[in-house]
PDB file of C-alpha atoms in Angstrom:
ATOM      1  CA  UNK Z   1     -24.480  46.084 -18.110  1.00 48.00           C
ATOM      2  CA  UNK Z   2     -24.190  42.906 -20.144  1.00 48.00           C
ATOM      3  CA  UNK Z   3     -26.603  41.243 -22.517  1.00 47.00           C
ATOM      4  CA  UNK Z   4     -27.224  37.498 -22.252  1.00 46.00           C
ATOM      5  CA  UNK Z   5     -29.836  35.946 -24.551  1.00 52.00           C
ATOM      6  CA  UNK Z   6     -31.680  39.233 -25.158  1.00 56.00           C
ATOM      7  CA  UNK Z   7     -31.878  40.040 -21.440  1.00 75.00           C
ATOM      8  CA  UNK Z   8     -29.760  42.671 -19.724  1.00 90.00           C
ATOM      9  CA  UNK Z   9     -28.003  41.618 -16.532  1.00 90.00           C
ATOM     10  CA  UNK Z  10     -26.407  43.437 -13.664  1.00 90.00           C
ATOM     11  CA  UNK Z  11     -23.762  42.251 -11.203  1.00 91.00           C
ATOM     12  CA  UNK Z  12     -24.915  41.800  -7.620  1.00 90.00           C
ATOM     13  CA  UNK Z  13     -22.428  43.694  -5.452  1.00 90.00           C
ATOM     14  CA  UNK Z  14     -22.957  41.251  -2.584  1.00 88.00           C
ATOM     15  CA  UNK Z  15     -22.496  37.853  -4.275  1.00 89.00           C
ATOM     16  CA  UNK Z  16     -20.817  38.934  -7.559  1.00 88.00           C
ATOM     17  CA  UNK Z  17     -23.317  37.000  -9.704  1.00 89.00           C
ATOM     18  CA  UNK Z  18     -24.920  38.205 -12.928  1.00 91.00           C
ATOM     19  CA  UNK Z  19     -28.616  38.754 -12.235  1.00 89.00           C
ATOM     20  CA  UNK Z  20     -31.309  39.860 -14.728  1.00 92.00           C
ATOM     21  CA  UNK Z  21     -31.617  43.653 -14.385  1.00 90.00           C
ATOM     22  CA  UNK Z  22     -35.366  43.445 -13.784  1.00 90.00           C
ATOM     23  CA  UNK Z  23     -34.731  41.318 -10.624  1.00 89.00           C
ATOM     24  CA  UNK Z  24     -31.562  42.962  -9.264  1.00 90.00           C
ATOM     25  CA  UNK Z  25     -33.203  45.001  -6.501  1.00 91.00           C
ATOM     26  CA  UNK Z  26     -35.224  42.078  -5.185  1.00 91.00           C
ATOM     27  CA  UNK Z  27     -32.218  39.748  -5.481  1.00 90.00           C
ATOM     28  CA  UNK Z  28     -29.910  42.168  -3.671  1.00 89.00           C
ATOM     29  CA  UNK Z  29     -32.346  42.576  -0.769  1.00 91.00           C
ATOM     30  CA  UNK Z  30     -32.684  38.797  -0.391  1.00 91.00           C
ATOM     31  CA  UNK Z  31     -28.979  38.113  -0.964  1.00 90.00           C
ATOM     32  CA  UNK Z  32     -27.647  40.672   1.536  1.00 90.00           C
ATOM     33  CA  UNK Z  33     -30.180  39.663   4.196  1.00 93.00           C
ATOM     34  CA  UNK Z  34     -29.691  35.866   3.945  1.00 93.00           C
ATOM     35  CA  UNK Z  35     -26.212  35.132   2.558  1.00 93.00           C
ATOM     36  CA  UNK Z  36     -22.676  35.923   3.594  1.00 92.00           C
ATOM     37  CA  UNK Z  37     -19.324  35.214   1.979  1.00 91.00           C
ATOM     38  CA  UNK Z  38     -17.096  32.678   3.735  1.00 90.00           C
ATOM     39  CA  UNK Z  39     -13.852  34.422   4.685  1.00 89.00           C
ATOM     40  CA  UNK Z  40     -11.825  31.288   3.940  1.00 86.00           C
ATOM     41  CA  UNK Z  41     -13.198  29.793   0.712  1.00 88.00           C
ATOM     42  CA  UNK Z  42     -15.228  32.826  -0.528  1.00 88.00           C
ATOM     43  CA  UNK Z  43     -18.334  30.677  -1.121  1.00 90.00           C
ATOM     44  CA  UNK Z  44     -21.708  32.271  -0.465  1.00 92.00           C
ATOM     45  CA  UNK Z  45     -23.257  30.528   2.534  1.00 93.00           C
ATOM     46  CA  UNK Z  46     -26.644  31.052   4.227  1.00 93.00           C
ATOM     47  CA  UNK Z  47     -26.057  33.154   7.357  1.00 92.00           C
ATOM     48  CA  UNK Z  48     -27.880  30.612   9.493  1.00 93.00           C
ATOM     49  CA  UNK Z  49     -25.479  27.871   8.334  1.00 93.00           C
ATOM     50  CA  UNK Z  50     -22.234  29.890   8.408  1.00 91.00           C
ATOM     51  CA  UNK Z  51     -20.958  28.344  11.634  1.00 90.00           C
ATOM     52  CA  UNK Z  52     -21.891  24.835  10.493  1.00 92.00           C
ATOM     53  CA  UNK Z  53     -20.120  25.484   7.170  1.00 91.00           C
ATOM     54  CA  UNK Z  54     -16.975  26.541   9.027  1.00 88.00           C
ATOM     55  CA  UNK Z  55     -17.040  23.535  11.376  1.00 87.00           C
ATOM     56  CA  UNK Z  56     -17.690  21.004   8.597  1.00 86.00           C
ATOM     57  CA  UNK Z  57     -15.353  22.498   6.015  1.00 86.00           C
ATOM     58  CA  UNK Z  58     -12.593  24.626   7.546  1.00 86.00           C
ATOM     59  CA  UNK Z  59     -12.287  24.028  11.298  1.00 88.00           C
ATOM     60  CA  UNK Z  60      -9.057  22.354  12.438  1.00 90.00           C
ATOM     61  CA  UNK Z  61      -9.476  18.654  13.238  1.00 92.00           C
ATOM     62  CA  UNK Z  62      -7.565  16.306  15.511  1.00 92.00           C
ATOM     63  CA  UNK Z  63      -5.836  13.211  14.174  1.00 93.00           C
ATOM     64  CA  UNK Z  64      -7.536  10.104  15.542  1.00 92.00           C
ATOM     65  CA  UNK Z  65      -4.151   8.411  16.053  1.00 92.00           C
ATOM     66  CA  UNK Z  66      -1.898  11.075  17.587  1.00 93.00           C
ATOM     67  CA  UNK Z  67      -4.408  13.858  18.510  1.00 91.00           C
ATOM     68  CA  UNK Z  68      -2.408  16.509  16.636  1.00 92.00           C
ATOM     69  CA  UNK Z  69      -4.636  19.328  15.379  1.00 92.00           C
ATOM     70  CA  UNK Z  70      -4.414  20.352  11.731  1.00 90.00           C
ATOM     71  CA  UNK Z  71      -6.383  21.663   8.785  1.00 87.00           C
ATOM     72  CA  UNK Z  72      -9.003  19.232   7.475  1.00 85.00           C
ATOM     73  CA  UNK Z  73      -7.580  19.120   3.938  1.00 84.00           C
ATOM     74  CA  UNK Z  74      -4.204  17.735   5.061  1.00 89.00           C
ATOM     75  CA  UNK Z  75      -5.586  15.180   7.545  1.00 90.00           C
ATOM     76  CA  UNK Z  76      -5.576  12.266   5.069  1.00 90.00           C
ATOM     77  CA  UNK Z  77      -1.975  12.965   4.016  1.00 92.00           C
ATOM     78  CA  UNK Z  78      -0.963  13.237   7.680  1.00 93.00           C
ATOM     79  CA  UNK Z  79      -2.566   9.892   8.593  1.00 92.00           C
ATOM     80  CA  UNK Z  80      -1.126   8.083   5.552  1.00 92.00           C
ATOM     81  CA  UNK Z  81       2.403   9.542   5.511  1.00 92.00           C
ATOM     82  CA  UNK Z  82       3.351  11.724   8.491  1.00 91.00           C
ATOM     83  CA  UNK Z  83       1.551  10.579  11.643  1.00 94.00           C
ATOM     84  CA  UNK Z  84       4.026   9.146  14.161  1.00 94.00           C
ATOM     85  CA  UNK Z  85       1.341   6.670  15.312  1.00 94.00           C
ATOM     86  CA  UNK Z  86       0.494   5.282  11.843  1.00 94.00           C
ATOM     87  CA  UNK Z  87       1.203   1.586  11.438  1.00 94.00           C
ATOM     88  CA  UNK Z  88       4.262   0.649   9.389  1.00 94.00           C
ATOM     89  CA  UNK Z  89       6.017  -2.666   8.767  1.00 93.00           C
ATOM     90  CA  UNK Z  90       9.557  -3.602   9.726  1.00 92.00           C
ATOM     91  CA  UNK Z  91      11.577  -4.366   6.598  1.00 91.00           C
ATOM     92  CA  UNK Z  92      13.373  -7.229   8.350  1.00 89.00           C
ATOM     93  CA  UNK Z  93      10.591  -9.162  10.126  1.00 91.00           C
ATOM     94  CA  UNK Z  94       7.465  -7.604   8.547  1.00 90.00           C
ATOM     95  CA  UNK Z  95       6.048  -6.955  12.030  1.00 92.00           C
ATOM     96  CA  UNK Z  96       3.533  -4.057  12.093  1.00 94.00           C
ATOM     97  CA  UNK Z  97       4.269  -1.312  14.635  1.00 94.00           C
ATOM     98  CA  UNK Z  98       3.778   2.457  15.109  1.00 94.00           C
ATOM     99  CA  UNK Z  99       6.100   4.589  12.950  1.00 94.00           C
ATOM    100  CA  UNK Z 100       7.496   6.326  16.033  1.00 94.00           C
ATOM    101  CA  UNK Z 101       8.936   2.970  17.208  1.00 94.00           C
ATOM    102  CA  UNK Z 102      10.242   1.789  13.822  1.00 93.00           C
ATOM    103  CA  UNK Z 103      13.818   3.137  14.022  1.00 92.00           C
ATOM    104  CA  UNK Z 104      14.460   1.656  17.450  1.00 93.00           C
ATOM    105  CA  UNK Z 105      12.881  -1.666  16.447  1.00 93.00           C
ATOM    106  CA  UNK Z 106      14.875  -1.930  13.208  1.00 92.00           C
ATOM    107  CA  UNK Z 107      18.075  -1.108  15.070  1.00 91.00           C
ATOM    108  CA  UNK Z 108      17.590  -4.285  17.099  1.00 92.00           C
ATOM    109  CA  UNK Z 109      15.866  -6.386  14.454  1.00 90.00           C
ATOM    110  CA  UNK Z 110      18.439  -5.570  11.762  1.00 90.00           C
ATOM    111  CA  UNK Z 111      21.231  -6.846  14.001  1.00 91.00           C
ATOM    112  CA  UNK Z 112      19.785 -10.361  14.060  1.00 91.00           C
ATOM    113  CA  UNK Z 113      21.707 -12.820  11.898  1.00 90.00           C
ATOM    114  CA  UNK Z 114      20.729 -15.476   9.391  1.00 89.00           C
ATOM    115  CA  UNK Z 115      22.786 -18.051   7.595  1.00 88.00           C
ATOM    116  CA  UNK Z 116      23.685 -17.117   4.007  1.00 86.00           C
ATOM    117  CA  UNK Z 117      22.700 -20.045   1.791  1.00 81.00           C
ATOM    118  CA  UNK Z 118      25.518 -19.245  -0.656  1.00 81.00           C
ATOM    119  CA  UNK Z 119      28.571 -19.020   1.598  1.00 85.00           C
ATOM    120  CA  UNK Z 120      27.270 -20.607   4.838  1.00 85.00           C
ATOM    121  CA  UNK Z 121      28.224 -17.570   6.901  1.00 87.00           C
ATOM    122  CA  UNK Z 122      25.995 -15.747   9.360  1.00 90.00           C
ATOM    123  CA  UNK Z 123      25.077 -12.290   8.101  1.00 90.00           C
ATOM    124  CA  UNK Z 124      23.211  -9.424   9.794  1.00 91.00           C
ATOM    125  CA  UNK Z 125      19.764  -8.862   8.310  1.00 89.00           C
ATOM    126  CA  UNK Z 126      20.554  -5.194   7.640  1.00 89.00           C
ATOM    127  CA  UNK Z 127      23.550  -6.292   5.531  1.00 89.00           C
ATOM    128  CA  UNK Z 128      21.818  -9.261   3.867  1.00 86.00           C
ATOM    129  CA  UNK Z 129      21.080  -7.656   0.462  1.00 82.00           C
ATOM    130  CA  UNK Z 130      24.574  -6.191   0.026  1.00 86.00           C
ATOM    131  CA  UNK Z 131      26.095  -9.464   1.199  1.00 85.00           C
ATOM    132  CA  UNK Z 132      23.986 -11.544  -1.207  1.00 80.00           C
ATOM    133  CA  UNK Z 133      24.971  -9.268  -4.099  1.00 81.00           C
ATOM    134  CA  UNK Z 134      28.666  -9.558  -3.296  1.00 81.00           C
ATOM    135  CA  UNK Z 135      28.312 -13.254  -2.526  1.00 80.00           C
ATOM    136  CA  UNK Z 136      26.593 -13.846  -5.888  1.00 74.00           C
ATOM    137  CA  UNK Z 137      29.359 -11.921  -7.683  1.00 70.00           C
ATOM    138  CA  UNK Z 138      32.010 -14.047  -5.958  1.00 69.00           C
ATOM    139  CA  UNK Z 139      30.121 -17.225  -6.900  1.00 65.00           C
ATOM    140  CA  UNK Z 140      29.838 -16.076 -10.539  1.00 65.00           C
ATOM    141  CA  UNK Z 141      33.483 -14.953 -10.777  1.00 64.00           C
ATOM    142  CA  UNK Z 142      34.971 -18.114  -9.362  1.00 61.00           C
ATOM    143  CA  UNK Z 143      35.862 -20.225 -12.361  1.00 44.00           C
ATOM    144  CA  UNK Z 144      37.127 -23.208 -10.381  1.00 48.00           C
ATOM    145  CA  UNK Z 145      36.130 -24.602  -7.001  1.00 53.00           C
ATOM    146  CA  UNK Z 146      38.178 -23.664  -3.970  1.00 52.00           C
ATOM    147  CA  UNK Z 147      40.773 -26.119  -2.639  1.00 52.00           C
ATOM    148  CA  UNK Z 148      39.019 -26.692   0.644  1.00 51.00           C
ATOM    149  CA  UNK Z 149      35.514 -28.054   0.250  1.00 50.00           C
ATOM    150  CA  UNK Z 150      33.617 -28.964   3.376  1.00 52.00           C
ATOM    151  CA  UNK Z 151      32.699 -32.652   3.578  1.00 51.00           C
ATOM    152  CA  UNK Z 152      28.985 -31.856   3.543  1.00 49.00           C
ATOM    153  CA  UNK Z 153      29.383 -29.830   0.347  1.00 46.00           C
ATOM    154  CA  UNK Z 154      31.336 -32.660  -1.279  1.00 47.00           C
ATOM    155  CA  UNK Z 155      28.542 -35.126  -0.623  1.00 48.00           C
ATOM    156  CA  UNK Z 156      25.437 -32.991  -1.115  1.00 49.00           C
ATOM    157  CA  UNK Z 157      26.573 -29.946  -3.040  1.00 49.00           C
ATOM    158  CA  UNK Z 158      25.859 -26.443  -1.716  1.00 49.00           C
ATOM    159  CA  UNK Z 159      22.894 -26.241   0.647  1.00 52.00           C
ATOM    160  CA  UNK Z 160      20.121 -23.951  -0.472  1.00 52.00           C
ATOM    161  CA  UNK Z 161      17.432 -22.595   1.738  1.00 50.00           C
ATOM    162  CA  UNK Z 162      13.881 -23.463   0.663  1.00 51.00           C
ATOM    163  CA  UNK Z 163      12.151 -20.442  -0.837  1.00 50.00           C
ATOM    164  CA  UNK Z 164       9.217 -20.646   1.575  1.00 48.00           C
ATOM    165  CA  UNK Z 165      11.482 -20.679   4.644  1.00 51.00           C
ATOM    166  CA  UNK Z 166      11.648 -16.864   5.035  1.00 54.00           C
ATOM    167  CA  UNK Z 167       7.894 -16.211   5.332  1.00 66.00           C
ATOM    168  CA  UNK Z 168       7.408 -19.215   7.642  1.00 69.00           C
ATOM    169  CA  UNK Z 169      10.128 -17.949  10.003  1.00 73.00           C
ATOM    170  CA  UNK Z 170       8.615 -14.478   9.971  1.00 76.00           C
ATOM    171  CA  UNK Z 171       5.182 -15.864  10.819  1.00 74.00           C
ATOM    172  CA  UNK Z 172       6.603 -17.887  13.699  1.00 76.00           C
ATOM    173  CA  UNK Z 173       8.558 -14.853  14.921  1.00 79.00           C
ATOM    174  CA  UNK Z 174       5.431 -12.683  14.782  1.00 80.00           C
ATOM    175  CA  UNK Z 175       3.398 -15.303  16.659  1.00 82.00           C
ATOM    176  CA  UNK Z 176       6.127 -15.632  19.286  1.00 82.00           C
ATOM    177  CA  UNK Z 177       6.364 -11.859  19.827  1.00 83.00           C
ATOM    178  CA  UNK Z 178       2.568 -11.588  20.052  1.00 82.00           C
ATOM    179  CA  UNK Z 179       2.402 -14.456  22.541  1.00 81.00           C
ATOM    180  CA  UNK Z 180       5.070 -12.874  24.735  1.00 86.00           C
ATOM    181  CA  UNK Z 181       3.236  -9.538  24.631  1.00 81.00           C
ATOM    182  CA  UNK Z 182      -0.040 -11.209  25.659  1.00 81.00           C
ATOM    183  CA  UNK Z 183       1.618 -13.054  28.533  1.00 85.00           C
ATOM    184  CA  UNK Z 184       3.375  -9.920  29.797  1.00 82.00           C
ATOM    185  CA  UNK Z 185       0.170  -7.915  29.465  1.00 80.00           C
ATOM    186  CA  UNK Z 186      -1.865 -10.461  31.418  1.00 81.00           C
ATOM    187  CA  UNK Z 187       0.771 -10.591  34.184  1.00 83.00           C
ATOM    188  CA  UNK Z 188       0.867  -6.793  34.387  1.00 75.00           C
ATOM    189  CA  UNK Z 189      -2.943  -6.549  34.387  1.00 73.00           C
ATOM    190  CA  UNK Z 190      -3.209  -9.248  37.078  1.00 75.00           C
ATOM    191  CA  UNK Z 191      -0.692  -7.412  39.311  1.00 69.00           C
ATOM    192  CA  UNK Z 192      -2.538  -4.121  38.803  1.00 64.00           C
ATOM    193  CA  UNK Z 193      -5.858  -5.803  39.733  1.00 62.00           C
ATOM    194  CA  UNK Z 194      -4.286  -7.448  42.802  1.00 62.00           C
ATOM    195  CA  UNK Z 195      -2.855  -4.105  43.985  1.00 60.00           C
ATOM    196  CA  UNK Z 196      -6.221  -2.353  43.580  1.00 62.00           C
ATOM    197  CA  UNK Z 197      -7.975  -5.146  45.565  1.00 63.00           C
ATOM    198  CA  UNK Z 198      -5.452  -4.775  48.413  1.00 60.00           C
ATOM    199  CA  UNK Z 199      -6.152  -1.064  48.737  1.00 57.00           C
TER     200      UNK Z 199
END
């Protein structure tokens, strides 16, 4: 028995709480009749709400994107980081698509080429950053101009791409892809409707 503020207490063997000794018998009768310990989180839960507690707190839940079932406490991490159907963005064209399709998309998208504004060569998008680093180093290390200078460079100097050109191209590319998808979808839907009308 323990003493808390001049009152002796006893431990309830059902809920493991310190109860004033004068009330322990009444508390134990009420506690054992109305409460039960959750087998998962060890909280004391009213017996009438035990199933609801389990369903709302511990029952496995399905991901709204991929329908995979998992524990409730890891659902947010799954949706944000691991779900194969979560939306991610292509590093080359900034097009949003499901994560499961990203590798295949970037394989194609990264093989597209763009003109390097430093050396006027076409470079694959996946190699663009390494190329620009090496191209910048070559530009910095060259102390004198090369013997052959293209006529355009002689007259105008090296051509530089406007800084806003990349986002504008990406927007146009995204609009074009979306337009093609809408057209293909409407053609497919129209054929499906025509076939169902024939039958």
